[in-house]
Tab-separated table of C-alpha atoms and ligand atoms in Angstrom:
chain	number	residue	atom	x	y	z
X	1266	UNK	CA	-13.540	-32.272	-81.594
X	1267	UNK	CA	-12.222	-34.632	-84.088
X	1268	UNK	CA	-14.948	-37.852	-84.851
X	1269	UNK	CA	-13.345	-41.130	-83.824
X	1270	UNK	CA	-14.265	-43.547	-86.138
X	1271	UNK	CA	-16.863	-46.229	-85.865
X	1272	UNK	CA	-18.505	-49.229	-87.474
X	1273	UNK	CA	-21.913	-46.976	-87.933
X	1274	UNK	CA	-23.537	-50.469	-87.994
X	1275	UNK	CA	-25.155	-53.275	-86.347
X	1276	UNK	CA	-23.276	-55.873	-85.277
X	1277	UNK	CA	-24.030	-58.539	-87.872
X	1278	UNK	CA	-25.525	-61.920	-86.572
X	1279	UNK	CA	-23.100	-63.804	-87.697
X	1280	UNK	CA	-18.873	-63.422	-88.171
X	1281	UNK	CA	-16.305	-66.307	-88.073
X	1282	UNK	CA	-13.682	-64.362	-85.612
X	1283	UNK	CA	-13.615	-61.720	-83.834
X	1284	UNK	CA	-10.700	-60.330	-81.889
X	1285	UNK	CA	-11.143	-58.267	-78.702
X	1286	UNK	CA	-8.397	-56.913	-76.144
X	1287	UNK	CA	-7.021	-54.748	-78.764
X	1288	UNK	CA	-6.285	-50.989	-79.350
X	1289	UNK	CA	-7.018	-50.222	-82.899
X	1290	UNK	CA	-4.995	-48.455	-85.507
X	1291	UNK	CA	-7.718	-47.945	-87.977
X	1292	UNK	CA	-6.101	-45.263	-90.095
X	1293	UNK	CA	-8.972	-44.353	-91.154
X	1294	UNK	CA	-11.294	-41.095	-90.639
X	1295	UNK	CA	-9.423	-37.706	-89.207
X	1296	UNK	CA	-8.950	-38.939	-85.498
X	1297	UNK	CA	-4.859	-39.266	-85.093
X	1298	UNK	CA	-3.622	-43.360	-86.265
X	1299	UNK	CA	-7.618	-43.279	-86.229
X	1300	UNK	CA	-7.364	-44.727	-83.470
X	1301	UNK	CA	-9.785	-46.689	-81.444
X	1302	UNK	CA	-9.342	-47.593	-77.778
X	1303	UNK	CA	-10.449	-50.897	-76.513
X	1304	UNK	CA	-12.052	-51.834	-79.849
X	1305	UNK	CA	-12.965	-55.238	-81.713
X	1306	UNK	CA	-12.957	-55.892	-85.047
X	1307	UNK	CA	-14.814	-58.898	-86.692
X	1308	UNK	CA	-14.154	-60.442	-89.864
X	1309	UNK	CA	-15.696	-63.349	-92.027
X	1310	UNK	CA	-14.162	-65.496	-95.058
X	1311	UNK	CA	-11.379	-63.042	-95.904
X	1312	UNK	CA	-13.061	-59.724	-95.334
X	1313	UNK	CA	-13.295	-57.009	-92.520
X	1314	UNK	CA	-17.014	-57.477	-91.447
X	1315	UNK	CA	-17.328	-54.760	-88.372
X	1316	UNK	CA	-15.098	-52.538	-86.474
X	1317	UNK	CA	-16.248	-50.969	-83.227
X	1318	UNK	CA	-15.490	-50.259	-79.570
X	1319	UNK	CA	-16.014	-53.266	-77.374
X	1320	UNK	CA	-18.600	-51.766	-75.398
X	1321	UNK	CA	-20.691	-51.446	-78.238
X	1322	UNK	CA	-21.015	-55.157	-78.847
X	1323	UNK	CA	-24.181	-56.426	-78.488
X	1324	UNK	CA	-24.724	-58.535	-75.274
X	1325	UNK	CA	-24.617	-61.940	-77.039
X	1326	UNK	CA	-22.117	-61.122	-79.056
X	1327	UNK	CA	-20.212	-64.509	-78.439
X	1328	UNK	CA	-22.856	-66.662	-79.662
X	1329	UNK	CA	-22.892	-64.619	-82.989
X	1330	UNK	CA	-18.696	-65.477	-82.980
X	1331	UNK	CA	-17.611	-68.513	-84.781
X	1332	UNK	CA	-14.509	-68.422	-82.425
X	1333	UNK	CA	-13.726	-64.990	-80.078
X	1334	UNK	CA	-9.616	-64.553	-79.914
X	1335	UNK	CA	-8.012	-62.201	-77.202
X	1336	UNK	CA	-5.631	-59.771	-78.932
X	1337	UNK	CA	-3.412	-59.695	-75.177
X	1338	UNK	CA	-4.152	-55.879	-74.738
X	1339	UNK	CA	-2.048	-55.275	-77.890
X	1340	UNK	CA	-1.885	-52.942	-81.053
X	1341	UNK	CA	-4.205	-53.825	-84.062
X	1342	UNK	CA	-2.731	-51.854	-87.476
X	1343	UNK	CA	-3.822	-53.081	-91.015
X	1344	UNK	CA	-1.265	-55.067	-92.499
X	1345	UNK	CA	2.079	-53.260	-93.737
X	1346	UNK	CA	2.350	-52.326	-97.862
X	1347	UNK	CA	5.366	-51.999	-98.910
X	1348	UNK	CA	4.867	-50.459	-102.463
X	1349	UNK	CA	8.368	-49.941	-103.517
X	1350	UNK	CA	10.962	-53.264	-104.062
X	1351	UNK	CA	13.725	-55.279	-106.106
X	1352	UNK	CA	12.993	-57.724	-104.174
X	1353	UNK	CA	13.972	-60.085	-107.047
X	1354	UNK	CA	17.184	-60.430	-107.988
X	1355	UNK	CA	20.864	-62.189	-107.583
X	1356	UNK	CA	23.746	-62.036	-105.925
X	1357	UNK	CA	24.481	-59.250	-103.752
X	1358	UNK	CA	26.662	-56.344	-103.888
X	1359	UNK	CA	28.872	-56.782	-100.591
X	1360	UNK	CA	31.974	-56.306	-102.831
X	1361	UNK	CA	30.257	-52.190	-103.975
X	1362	UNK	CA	29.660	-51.640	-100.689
X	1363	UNK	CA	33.249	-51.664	-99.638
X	1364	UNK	CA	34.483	-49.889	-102.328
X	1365	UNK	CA	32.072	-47.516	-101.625
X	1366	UNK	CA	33.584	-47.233	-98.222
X	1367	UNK	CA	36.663	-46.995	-99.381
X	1368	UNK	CA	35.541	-43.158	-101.349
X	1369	UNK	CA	34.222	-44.589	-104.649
X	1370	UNK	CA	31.027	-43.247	-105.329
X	1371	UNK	CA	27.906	-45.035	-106.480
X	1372	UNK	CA	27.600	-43.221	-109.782
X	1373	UNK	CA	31.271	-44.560	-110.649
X	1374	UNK	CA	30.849	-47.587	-109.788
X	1375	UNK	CA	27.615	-47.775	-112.136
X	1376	UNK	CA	30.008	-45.681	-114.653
X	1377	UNK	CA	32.733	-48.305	-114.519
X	1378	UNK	CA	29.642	-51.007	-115.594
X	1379	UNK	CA	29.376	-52.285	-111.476
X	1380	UNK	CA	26.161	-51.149	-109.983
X	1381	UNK	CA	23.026	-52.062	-111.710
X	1382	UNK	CA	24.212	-54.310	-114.480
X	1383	UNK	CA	26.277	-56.481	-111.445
X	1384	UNK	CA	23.447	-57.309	-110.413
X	1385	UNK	CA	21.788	-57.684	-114.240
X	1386	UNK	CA	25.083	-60.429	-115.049
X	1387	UNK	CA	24.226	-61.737	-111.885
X	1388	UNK	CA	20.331	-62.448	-112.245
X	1389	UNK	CA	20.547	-63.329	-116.117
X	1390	UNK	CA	22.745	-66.748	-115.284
X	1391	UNK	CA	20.341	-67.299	-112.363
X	1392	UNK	CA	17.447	-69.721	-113.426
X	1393	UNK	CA	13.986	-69.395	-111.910
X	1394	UNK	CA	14.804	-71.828	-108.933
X	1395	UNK	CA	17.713	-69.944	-107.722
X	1396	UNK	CA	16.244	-66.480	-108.460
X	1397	UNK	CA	13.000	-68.096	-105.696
X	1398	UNK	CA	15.392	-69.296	-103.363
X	1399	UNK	CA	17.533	-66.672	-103.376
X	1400	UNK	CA	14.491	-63.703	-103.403
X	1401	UNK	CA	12.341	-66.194	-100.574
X	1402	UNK	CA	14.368	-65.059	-97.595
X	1403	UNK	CA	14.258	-61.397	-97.600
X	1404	UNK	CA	10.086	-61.783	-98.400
X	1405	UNK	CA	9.849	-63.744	-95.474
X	1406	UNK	CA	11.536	-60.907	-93.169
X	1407	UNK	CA	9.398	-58.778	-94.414
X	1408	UNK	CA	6.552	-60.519	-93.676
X	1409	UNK	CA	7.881	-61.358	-90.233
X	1410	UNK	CA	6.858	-57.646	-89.496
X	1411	UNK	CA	3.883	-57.639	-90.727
X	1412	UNK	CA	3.669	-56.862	-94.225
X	1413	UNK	CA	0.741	-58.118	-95.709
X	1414	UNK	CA	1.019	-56.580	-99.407
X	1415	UNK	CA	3.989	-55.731	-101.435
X	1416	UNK	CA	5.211	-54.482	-104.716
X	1417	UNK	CA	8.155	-56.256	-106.622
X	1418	UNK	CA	9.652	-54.427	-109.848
X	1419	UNK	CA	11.567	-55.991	-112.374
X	1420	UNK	CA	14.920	-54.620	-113.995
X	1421	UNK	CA	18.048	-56.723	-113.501
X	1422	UNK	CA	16.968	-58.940	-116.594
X	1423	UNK	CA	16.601	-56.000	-119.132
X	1424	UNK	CA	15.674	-58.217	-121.668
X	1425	UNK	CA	12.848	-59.691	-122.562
X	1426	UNK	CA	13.346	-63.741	-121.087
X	1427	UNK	CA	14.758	-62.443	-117.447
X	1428	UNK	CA	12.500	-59.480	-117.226
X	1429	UNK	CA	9.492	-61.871	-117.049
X	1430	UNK	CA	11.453	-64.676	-115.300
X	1431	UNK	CA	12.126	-62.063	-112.605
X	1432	UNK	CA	8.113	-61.377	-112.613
X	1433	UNK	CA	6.977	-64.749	-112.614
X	1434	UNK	CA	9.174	-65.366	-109.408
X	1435	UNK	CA	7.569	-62.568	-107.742
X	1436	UNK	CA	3.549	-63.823	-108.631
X	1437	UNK	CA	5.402	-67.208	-107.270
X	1438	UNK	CA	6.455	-65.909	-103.893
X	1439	UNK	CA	3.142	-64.125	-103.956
X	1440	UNK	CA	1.207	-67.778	-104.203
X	1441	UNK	CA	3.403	-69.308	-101.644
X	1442	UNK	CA	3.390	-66.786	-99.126
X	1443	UNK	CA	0.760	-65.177	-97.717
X	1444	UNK	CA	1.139	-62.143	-98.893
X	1445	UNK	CA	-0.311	-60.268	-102.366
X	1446	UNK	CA	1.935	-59.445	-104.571
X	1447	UNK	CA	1.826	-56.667	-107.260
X	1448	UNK	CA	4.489	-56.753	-110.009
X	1449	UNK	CA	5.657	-54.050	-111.669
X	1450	UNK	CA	8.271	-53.909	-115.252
X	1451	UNK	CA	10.902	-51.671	-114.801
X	1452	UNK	CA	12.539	-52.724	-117.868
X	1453	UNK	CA	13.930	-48.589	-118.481
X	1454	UNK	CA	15.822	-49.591	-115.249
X	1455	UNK	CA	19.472	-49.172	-117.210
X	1456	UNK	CA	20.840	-50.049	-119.845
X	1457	UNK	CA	21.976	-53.348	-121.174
X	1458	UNK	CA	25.494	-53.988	-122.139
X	1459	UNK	CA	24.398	-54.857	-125.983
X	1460	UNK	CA	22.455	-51.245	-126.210
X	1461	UNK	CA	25.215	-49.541	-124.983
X	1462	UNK	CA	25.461	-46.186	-126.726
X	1463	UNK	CA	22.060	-46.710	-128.179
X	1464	UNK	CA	20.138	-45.683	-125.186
X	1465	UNK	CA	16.719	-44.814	-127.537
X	1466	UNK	CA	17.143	-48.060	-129.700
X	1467	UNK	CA	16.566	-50.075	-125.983
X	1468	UNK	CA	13.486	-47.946	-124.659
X	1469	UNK	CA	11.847	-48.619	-128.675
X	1470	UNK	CA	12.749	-52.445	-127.608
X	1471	UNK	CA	11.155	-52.271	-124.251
X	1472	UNK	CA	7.965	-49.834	-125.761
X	1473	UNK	CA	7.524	-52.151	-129.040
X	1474	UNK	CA	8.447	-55.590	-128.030
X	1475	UNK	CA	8.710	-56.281	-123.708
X	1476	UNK	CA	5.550	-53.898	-122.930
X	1477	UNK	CA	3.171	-55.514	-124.824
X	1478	UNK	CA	4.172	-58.986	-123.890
X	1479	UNK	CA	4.086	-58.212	-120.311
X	1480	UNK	CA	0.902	-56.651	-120.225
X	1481	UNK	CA	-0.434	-59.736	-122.633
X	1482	UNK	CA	0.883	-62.351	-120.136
X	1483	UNK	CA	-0.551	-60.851	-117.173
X	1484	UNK	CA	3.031	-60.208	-116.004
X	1485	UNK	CA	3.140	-56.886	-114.401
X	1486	UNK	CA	-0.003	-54.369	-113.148
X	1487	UNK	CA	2.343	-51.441	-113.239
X	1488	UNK	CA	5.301	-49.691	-115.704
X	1489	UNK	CA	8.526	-47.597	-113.744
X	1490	UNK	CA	11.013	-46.198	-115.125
X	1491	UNK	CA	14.093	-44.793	-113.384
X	1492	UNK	CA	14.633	-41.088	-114.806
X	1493	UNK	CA	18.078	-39.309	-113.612
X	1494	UNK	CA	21.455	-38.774	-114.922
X	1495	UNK	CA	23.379	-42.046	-115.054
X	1496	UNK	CA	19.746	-43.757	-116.137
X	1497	UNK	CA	16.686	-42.166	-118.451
X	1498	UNK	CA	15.776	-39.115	-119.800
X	1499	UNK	CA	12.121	-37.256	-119.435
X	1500	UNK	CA	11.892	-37.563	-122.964
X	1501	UNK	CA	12.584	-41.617	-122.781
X	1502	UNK	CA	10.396	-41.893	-119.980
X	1503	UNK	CA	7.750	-40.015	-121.669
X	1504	UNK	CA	8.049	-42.761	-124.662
X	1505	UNK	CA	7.777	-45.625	-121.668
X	1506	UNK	CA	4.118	-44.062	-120.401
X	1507	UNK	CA	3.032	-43.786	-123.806
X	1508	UNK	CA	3.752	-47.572	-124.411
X	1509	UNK	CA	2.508	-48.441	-121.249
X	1510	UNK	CA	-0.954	-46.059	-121.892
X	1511	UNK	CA	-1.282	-48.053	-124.897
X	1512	UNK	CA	-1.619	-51.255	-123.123
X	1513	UNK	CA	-3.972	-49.781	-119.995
X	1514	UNK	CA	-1.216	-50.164	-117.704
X	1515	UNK	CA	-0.551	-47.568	-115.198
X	1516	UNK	CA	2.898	-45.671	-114.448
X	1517	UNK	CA	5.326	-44.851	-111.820
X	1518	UNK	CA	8.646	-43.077	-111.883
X	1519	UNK	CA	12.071	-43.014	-110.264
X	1520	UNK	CA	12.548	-39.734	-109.937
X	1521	UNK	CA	14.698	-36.952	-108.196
X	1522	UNK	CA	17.097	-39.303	-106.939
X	1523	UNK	CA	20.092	-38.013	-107.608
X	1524	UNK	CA	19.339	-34.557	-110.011
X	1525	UNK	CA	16.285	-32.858	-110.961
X	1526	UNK	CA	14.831	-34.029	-114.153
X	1527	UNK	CA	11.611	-33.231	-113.929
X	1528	UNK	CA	10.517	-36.792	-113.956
X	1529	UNK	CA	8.095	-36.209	-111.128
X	1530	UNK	CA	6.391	-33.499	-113.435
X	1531	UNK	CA	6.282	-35.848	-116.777
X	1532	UNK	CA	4.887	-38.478	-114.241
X	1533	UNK	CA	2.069	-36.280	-112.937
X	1534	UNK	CA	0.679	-35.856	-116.770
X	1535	UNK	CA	0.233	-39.079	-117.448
X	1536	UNK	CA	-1.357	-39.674	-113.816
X	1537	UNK	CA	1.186	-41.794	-112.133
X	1538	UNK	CA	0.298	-43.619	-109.007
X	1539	UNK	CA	3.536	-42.158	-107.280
X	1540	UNK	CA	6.847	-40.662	-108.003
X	1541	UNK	CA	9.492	-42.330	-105.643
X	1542	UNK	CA	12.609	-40.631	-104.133
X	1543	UNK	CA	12.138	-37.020	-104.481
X	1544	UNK	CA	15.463	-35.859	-103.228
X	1545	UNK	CA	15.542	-33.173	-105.383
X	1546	UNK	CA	11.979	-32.479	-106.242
X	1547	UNK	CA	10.881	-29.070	-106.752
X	1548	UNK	CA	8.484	-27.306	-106.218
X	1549	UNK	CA	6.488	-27.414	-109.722
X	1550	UNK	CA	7.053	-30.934	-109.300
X	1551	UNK	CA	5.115	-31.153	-105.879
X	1552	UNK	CA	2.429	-28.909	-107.079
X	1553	UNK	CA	2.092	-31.448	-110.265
X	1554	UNK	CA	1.542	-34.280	-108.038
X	1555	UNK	CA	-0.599	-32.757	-105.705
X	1556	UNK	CA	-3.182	-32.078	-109.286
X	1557	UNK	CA	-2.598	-35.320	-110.017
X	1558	UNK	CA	-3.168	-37.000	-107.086
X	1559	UNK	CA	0.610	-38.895	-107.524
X	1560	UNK	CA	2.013	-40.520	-103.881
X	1561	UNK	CA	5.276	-39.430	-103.362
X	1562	UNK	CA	6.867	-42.591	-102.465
X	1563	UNK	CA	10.228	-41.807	-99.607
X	1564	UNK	CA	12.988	-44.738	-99.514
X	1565	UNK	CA	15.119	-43.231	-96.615
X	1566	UNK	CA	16.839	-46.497	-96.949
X	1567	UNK	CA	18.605	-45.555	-100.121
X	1568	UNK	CA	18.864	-41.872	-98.960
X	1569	UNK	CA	20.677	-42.936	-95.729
X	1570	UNK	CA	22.702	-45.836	-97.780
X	1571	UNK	CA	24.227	-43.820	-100.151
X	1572	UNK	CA	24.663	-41.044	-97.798
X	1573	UNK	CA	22.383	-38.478	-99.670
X	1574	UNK	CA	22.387	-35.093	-97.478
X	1575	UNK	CA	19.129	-33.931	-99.232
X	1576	UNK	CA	15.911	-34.580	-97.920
X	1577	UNK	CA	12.629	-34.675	-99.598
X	1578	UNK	CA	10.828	-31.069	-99.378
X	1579	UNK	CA	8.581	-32.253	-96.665
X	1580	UNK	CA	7.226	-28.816	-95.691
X	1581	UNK	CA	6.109	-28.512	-99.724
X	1582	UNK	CA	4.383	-31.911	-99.612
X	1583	UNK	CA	2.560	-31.241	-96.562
X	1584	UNK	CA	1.382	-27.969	-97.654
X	1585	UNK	CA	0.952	-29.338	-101.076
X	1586	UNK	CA	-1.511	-32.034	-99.413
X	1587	UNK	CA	0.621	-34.670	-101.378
X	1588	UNK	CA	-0.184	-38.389	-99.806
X	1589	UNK	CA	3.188	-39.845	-98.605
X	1590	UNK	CA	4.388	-43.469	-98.483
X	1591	UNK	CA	7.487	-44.733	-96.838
X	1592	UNK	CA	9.164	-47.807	-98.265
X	1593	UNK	CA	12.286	-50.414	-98.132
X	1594	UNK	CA	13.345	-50.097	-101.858
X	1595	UNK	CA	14.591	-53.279	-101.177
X	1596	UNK	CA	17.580	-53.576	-103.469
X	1597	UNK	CA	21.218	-54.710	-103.467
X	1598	UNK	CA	22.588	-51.540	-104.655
X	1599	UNK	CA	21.382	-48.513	-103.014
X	1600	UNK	CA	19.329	-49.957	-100.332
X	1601	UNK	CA	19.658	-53.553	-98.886
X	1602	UNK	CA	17.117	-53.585	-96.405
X	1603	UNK	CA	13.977	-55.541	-96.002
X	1604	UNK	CA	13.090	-53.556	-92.550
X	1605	UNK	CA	9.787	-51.624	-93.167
X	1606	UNK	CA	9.898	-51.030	-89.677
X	1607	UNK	CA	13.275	-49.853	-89.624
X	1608	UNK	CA	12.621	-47.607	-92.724
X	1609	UNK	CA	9.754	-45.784	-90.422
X	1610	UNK	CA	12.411	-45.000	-88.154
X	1611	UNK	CA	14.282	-43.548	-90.506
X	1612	UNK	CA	12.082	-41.531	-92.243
X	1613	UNK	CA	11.306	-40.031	-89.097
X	1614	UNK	CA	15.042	-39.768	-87.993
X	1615	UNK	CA	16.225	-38.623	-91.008
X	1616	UNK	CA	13.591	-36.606	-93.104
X	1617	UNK	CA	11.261	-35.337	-89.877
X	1618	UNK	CA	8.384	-37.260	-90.746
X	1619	UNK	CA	5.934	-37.643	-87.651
X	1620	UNK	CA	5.414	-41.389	-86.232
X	1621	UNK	CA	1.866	-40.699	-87.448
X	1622	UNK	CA	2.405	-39.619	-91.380
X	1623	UNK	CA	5.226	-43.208	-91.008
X	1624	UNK	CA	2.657	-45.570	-90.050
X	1625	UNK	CA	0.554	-43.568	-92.693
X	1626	UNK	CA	3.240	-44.188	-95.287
X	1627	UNK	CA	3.495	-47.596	-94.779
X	1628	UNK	CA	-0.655	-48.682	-94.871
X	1629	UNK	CA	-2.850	-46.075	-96.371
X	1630	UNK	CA	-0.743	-43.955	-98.371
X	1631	UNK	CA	1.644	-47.157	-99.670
X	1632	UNK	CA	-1.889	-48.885	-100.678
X	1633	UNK	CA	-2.352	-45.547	-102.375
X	1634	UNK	CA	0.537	-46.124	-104.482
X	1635	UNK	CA	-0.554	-49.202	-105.543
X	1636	UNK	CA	-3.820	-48.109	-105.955
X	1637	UNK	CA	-5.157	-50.656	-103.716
X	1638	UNK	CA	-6.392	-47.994	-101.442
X	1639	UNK	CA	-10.062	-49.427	-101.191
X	1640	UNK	CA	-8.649	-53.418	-100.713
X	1641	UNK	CA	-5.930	-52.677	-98.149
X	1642	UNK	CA	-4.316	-49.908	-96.123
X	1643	UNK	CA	-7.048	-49.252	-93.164
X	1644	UNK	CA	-9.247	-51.470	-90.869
X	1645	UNK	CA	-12.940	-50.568	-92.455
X	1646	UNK	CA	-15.454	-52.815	-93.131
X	1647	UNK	CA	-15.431	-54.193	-96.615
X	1648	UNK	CA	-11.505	-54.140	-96.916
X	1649	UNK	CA	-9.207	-57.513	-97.163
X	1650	UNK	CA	-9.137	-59.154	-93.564
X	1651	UNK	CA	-4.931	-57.956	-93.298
X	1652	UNK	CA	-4.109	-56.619	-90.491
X	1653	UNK	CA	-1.134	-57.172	-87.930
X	1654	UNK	CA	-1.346	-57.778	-83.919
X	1655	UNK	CA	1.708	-55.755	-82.087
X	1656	UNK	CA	2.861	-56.551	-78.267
X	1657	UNK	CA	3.286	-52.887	-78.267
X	1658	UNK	CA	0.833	-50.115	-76.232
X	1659	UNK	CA	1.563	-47.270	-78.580
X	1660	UNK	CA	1.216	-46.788	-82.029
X	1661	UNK	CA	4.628	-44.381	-81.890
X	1662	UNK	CA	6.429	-47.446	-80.560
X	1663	UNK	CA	6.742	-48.938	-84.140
X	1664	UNK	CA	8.891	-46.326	-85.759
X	1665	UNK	CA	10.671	-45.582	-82.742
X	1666	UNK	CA	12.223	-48.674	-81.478
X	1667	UNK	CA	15.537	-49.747	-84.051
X	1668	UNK	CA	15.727	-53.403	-84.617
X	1669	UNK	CA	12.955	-54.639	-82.061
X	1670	UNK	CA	9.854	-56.583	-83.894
X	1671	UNK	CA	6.889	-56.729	-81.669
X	1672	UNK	CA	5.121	-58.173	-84.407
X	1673	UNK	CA	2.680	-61.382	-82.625
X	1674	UNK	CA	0.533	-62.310	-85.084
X	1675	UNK	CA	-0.033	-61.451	-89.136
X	1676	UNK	CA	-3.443	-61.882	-90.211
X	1677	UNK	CA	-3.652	-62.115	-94.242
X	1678	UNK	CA	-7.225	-62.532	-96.300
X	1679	UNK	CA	-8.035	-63.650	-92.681
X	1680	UNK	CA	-5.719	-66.342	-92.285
X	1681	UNK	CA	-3.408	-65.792	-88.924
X	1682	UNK	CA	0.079	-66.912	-88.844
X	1683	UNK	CA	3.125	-66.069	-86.422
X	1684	UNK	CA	6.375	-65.082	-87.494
X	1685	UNK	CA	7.917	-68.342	-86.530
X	1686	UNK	CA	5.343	-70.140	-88.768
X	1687	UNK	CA	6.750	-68.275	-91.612
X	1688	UNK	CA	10.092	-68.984	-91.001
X	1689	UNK	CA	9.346	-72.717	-90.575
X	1690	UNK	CA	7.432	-72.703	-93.991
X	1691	UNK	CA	10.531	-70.935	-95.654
X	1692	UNK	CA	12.697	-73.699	-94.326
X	1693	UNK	CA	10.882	-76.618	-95.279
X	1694	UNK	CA	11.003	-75.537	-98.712
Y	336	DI6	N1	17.005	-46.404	-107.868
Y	336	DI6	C1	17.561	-47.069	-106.879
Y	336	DI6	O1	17.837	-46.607	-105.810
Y	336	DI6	C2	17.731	-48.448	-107.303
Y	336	DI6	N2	17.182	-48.445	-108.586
Y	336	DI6	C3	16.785	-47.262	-108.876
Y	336	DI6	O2	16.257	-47.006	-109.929
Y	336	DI6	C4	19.148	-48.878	-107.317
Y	336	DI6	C5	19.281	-50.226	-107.868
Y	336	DI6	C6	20.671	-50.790	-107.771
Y	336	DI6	O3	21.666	-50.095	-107.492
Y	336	DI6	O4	20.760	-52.006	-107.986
Y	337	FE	FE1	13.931	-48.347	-106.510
């Protein structure tokens, strides 16, 4: 019989809200969504303070209530993480997307200096007001269902002014929003028209000068690189993690995208938080990451926008015991999408994930990635107060429906809001 979790404590005497009328997604503990019928959960200031079954509240548990709210017999999950974005950037590639359409592939157009430097001309001439305004609307869609916590990289500045104007944008968003944000420099993203043909000459410029600055200014928690054919080598990533070792930031990797590098492997070594993609991952790779503890991060968003027919070894990572995440990769190249719930869908659709392991990708397993695993991610006691009330009955319901958001209310460091408020707030800005 597999335990249901449980608050394994008192109710305390005193919490500021608590909400009732709710089914509860804990994801916690080995029971499936650990899921809690009929349960209440309690928090005070910004924290989770208890999380229970209703029938185990104590009979005066309204007087010990600053305020009691009815939930409407919906779905309680913790807040959404989305731990994989570009969020940030420019312009749009609407123009790549036809020629796409019309046979071109995305590696040509990147070849032909479109793709990733587009968007790099494009966010360069952008100052920092434009590059909000412009970034502000997809954040607030995402938020609208539900995300609570999201990562934002860097990499259409690629050098050293836009790279932190891009991250100083996203801490921005991050204070006007409620969300948290966590930045991350992928300056070894591509490389910049005035390095061309002196691909090692730019990673000793982003190791030696943008690293250090970034990690002196506060600018970015974590260092990515994107590893594949038309972007780094293993052996230039491996120079990236050293840099970024050397200034106690942590690592991720773009890896197995299009080819097998073995970026996934390299990652592992140097304990990376996750290795996102995976198309092509083999199986050394998946046994590296499983030693290392690395999330493998899946962007079926990119997969199904560039019309990749490989799918992440699934059956390996499962038997491997390899945590997944599921994210937008929110980008205006390979995928332009800002639907986390749309990218659960997909990732069950289109690389066989369960509706279970999606909602697991997108709370636990993305916190995981960010290694925020003991802030965010599950509703236990202790943990940030960010959670998300559904008008759904089933947990399944949020990766199966395509384009529906049953998202009522977001609750963030235990502060609620609607999605309408947070479309109001983006417009009076
Ligand atoms: N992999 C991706 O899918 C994006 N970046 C990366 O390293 C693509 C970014 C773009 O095309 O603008
Ligand atoms: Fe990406």
């Amino acid at each position: 019989m597999e335990k249901e979790p449980s608050s394994n404590r008192e109710f305390p005497d005193k919490v500021d809200r608590l909400y009732v009328n709710a089914d509860l997604a804990t994801m916690s503990g080995d029971h499936p969504y650990g899921m809690l019928k009929d349960g209440a959960l309690g928090i005070s200031g910004t924290k989770i303070e208890w999380v229970g079954h209703r029938g185990s509240l104590p009979g005066d548990f309204r007087s010990r209530a600053g305020e009691v709210f009815d939930a409407g017999g919906g779905l309680i999950t913790p807040g959404l993480v989305d731990c994989h974005t570009h969020l940030v950037y420019a312009g749009n590639r609407a123009r790549e997307f036809e020629m796409r359409l019309q046979g071109i592939s995305y590696e040509e157009i990147a070849r032909q200096g479109g793709g990733i430097l587009s968007t790099v001309r494009a966010t360069r001439a952008a100052d920092e007001e434009r590059l909000y305004r412009e970034s502000a609307p997809r954040l607030v869609s995402m938020l609208c269902e539900g995300v609570t916590t999201i990562e934002i990289k860097s990499g259409y500045g690629l050098d050293l002014d836009t790279e932190a104007r891009m991250l100083r944008v996203a801490l921005r968003l991050g204070s006007e929003y409620p969300i948290s944000v966590v930045p991350t420099f992928l300056g070894a993203h591509a490389l910049p028209p005035e390095f061309e043909g002196r691909p090692d000459k730019y990673i000793d410029f982003v190791c030696e000068k943008v690293i250090p600055h970034m990690a002196r200014e506060g600018l970015a928690r974590f260092v990515d690189v994107f590893c594949d054919r038309i972007a780094f080598s293993r052996e230039q990533a491996e120079h990236v993690f050293e840099a970024a070792k050397g200034q106690g930031l942590s690592v991720k990797i773009h890896a197995e995208q299009l080819s097998d590098q073995g970026g996934a492997q390299l990652a592992a070594t140097y304990g990376a938080l996750s290795a996102d993609h995976l198309e092509y991952l083999s199986e050394a790779g998946v046994e590296a990451m499983a030693k290392s503890g690395t999330v493998a991060v899946l962007l079926p968003g990119a997969a199904y926008f560039l019309k990749e027919k490989k799918v992440p070894p699934l059956d390996l990572l499962r038997s491997f015991r390899v945590p997944m995440a599921v994210s937008t990769d929110c980008n205006p190249g390979s995928s332009p999408a800002v639907s986390i719930l749309l990218m659960m869908n997909m990732a069950c659709t289109l690389f066989g994930l369960t509706t279970e392991e999606a909602l697991k990708g997108v709370t636990i397993n993305a916190a995981r990635a960010l290694g925020r695993e003991g802030q965010v991610g599950s509703l236990e006691r202790g943990k940030d107060a960010d959670f998300v009330i559904w008008d759904v009955r089933e947990p399944a319901e949020l990766a199966y429906n395509i384009g529906l958001n049953r998202c009522r209310y977001i609750i963030r460091h235990g502060s609620l809001a609607r999605p309408q408020d947070l479309l109001e707030l983006l417009h009076a800005q």
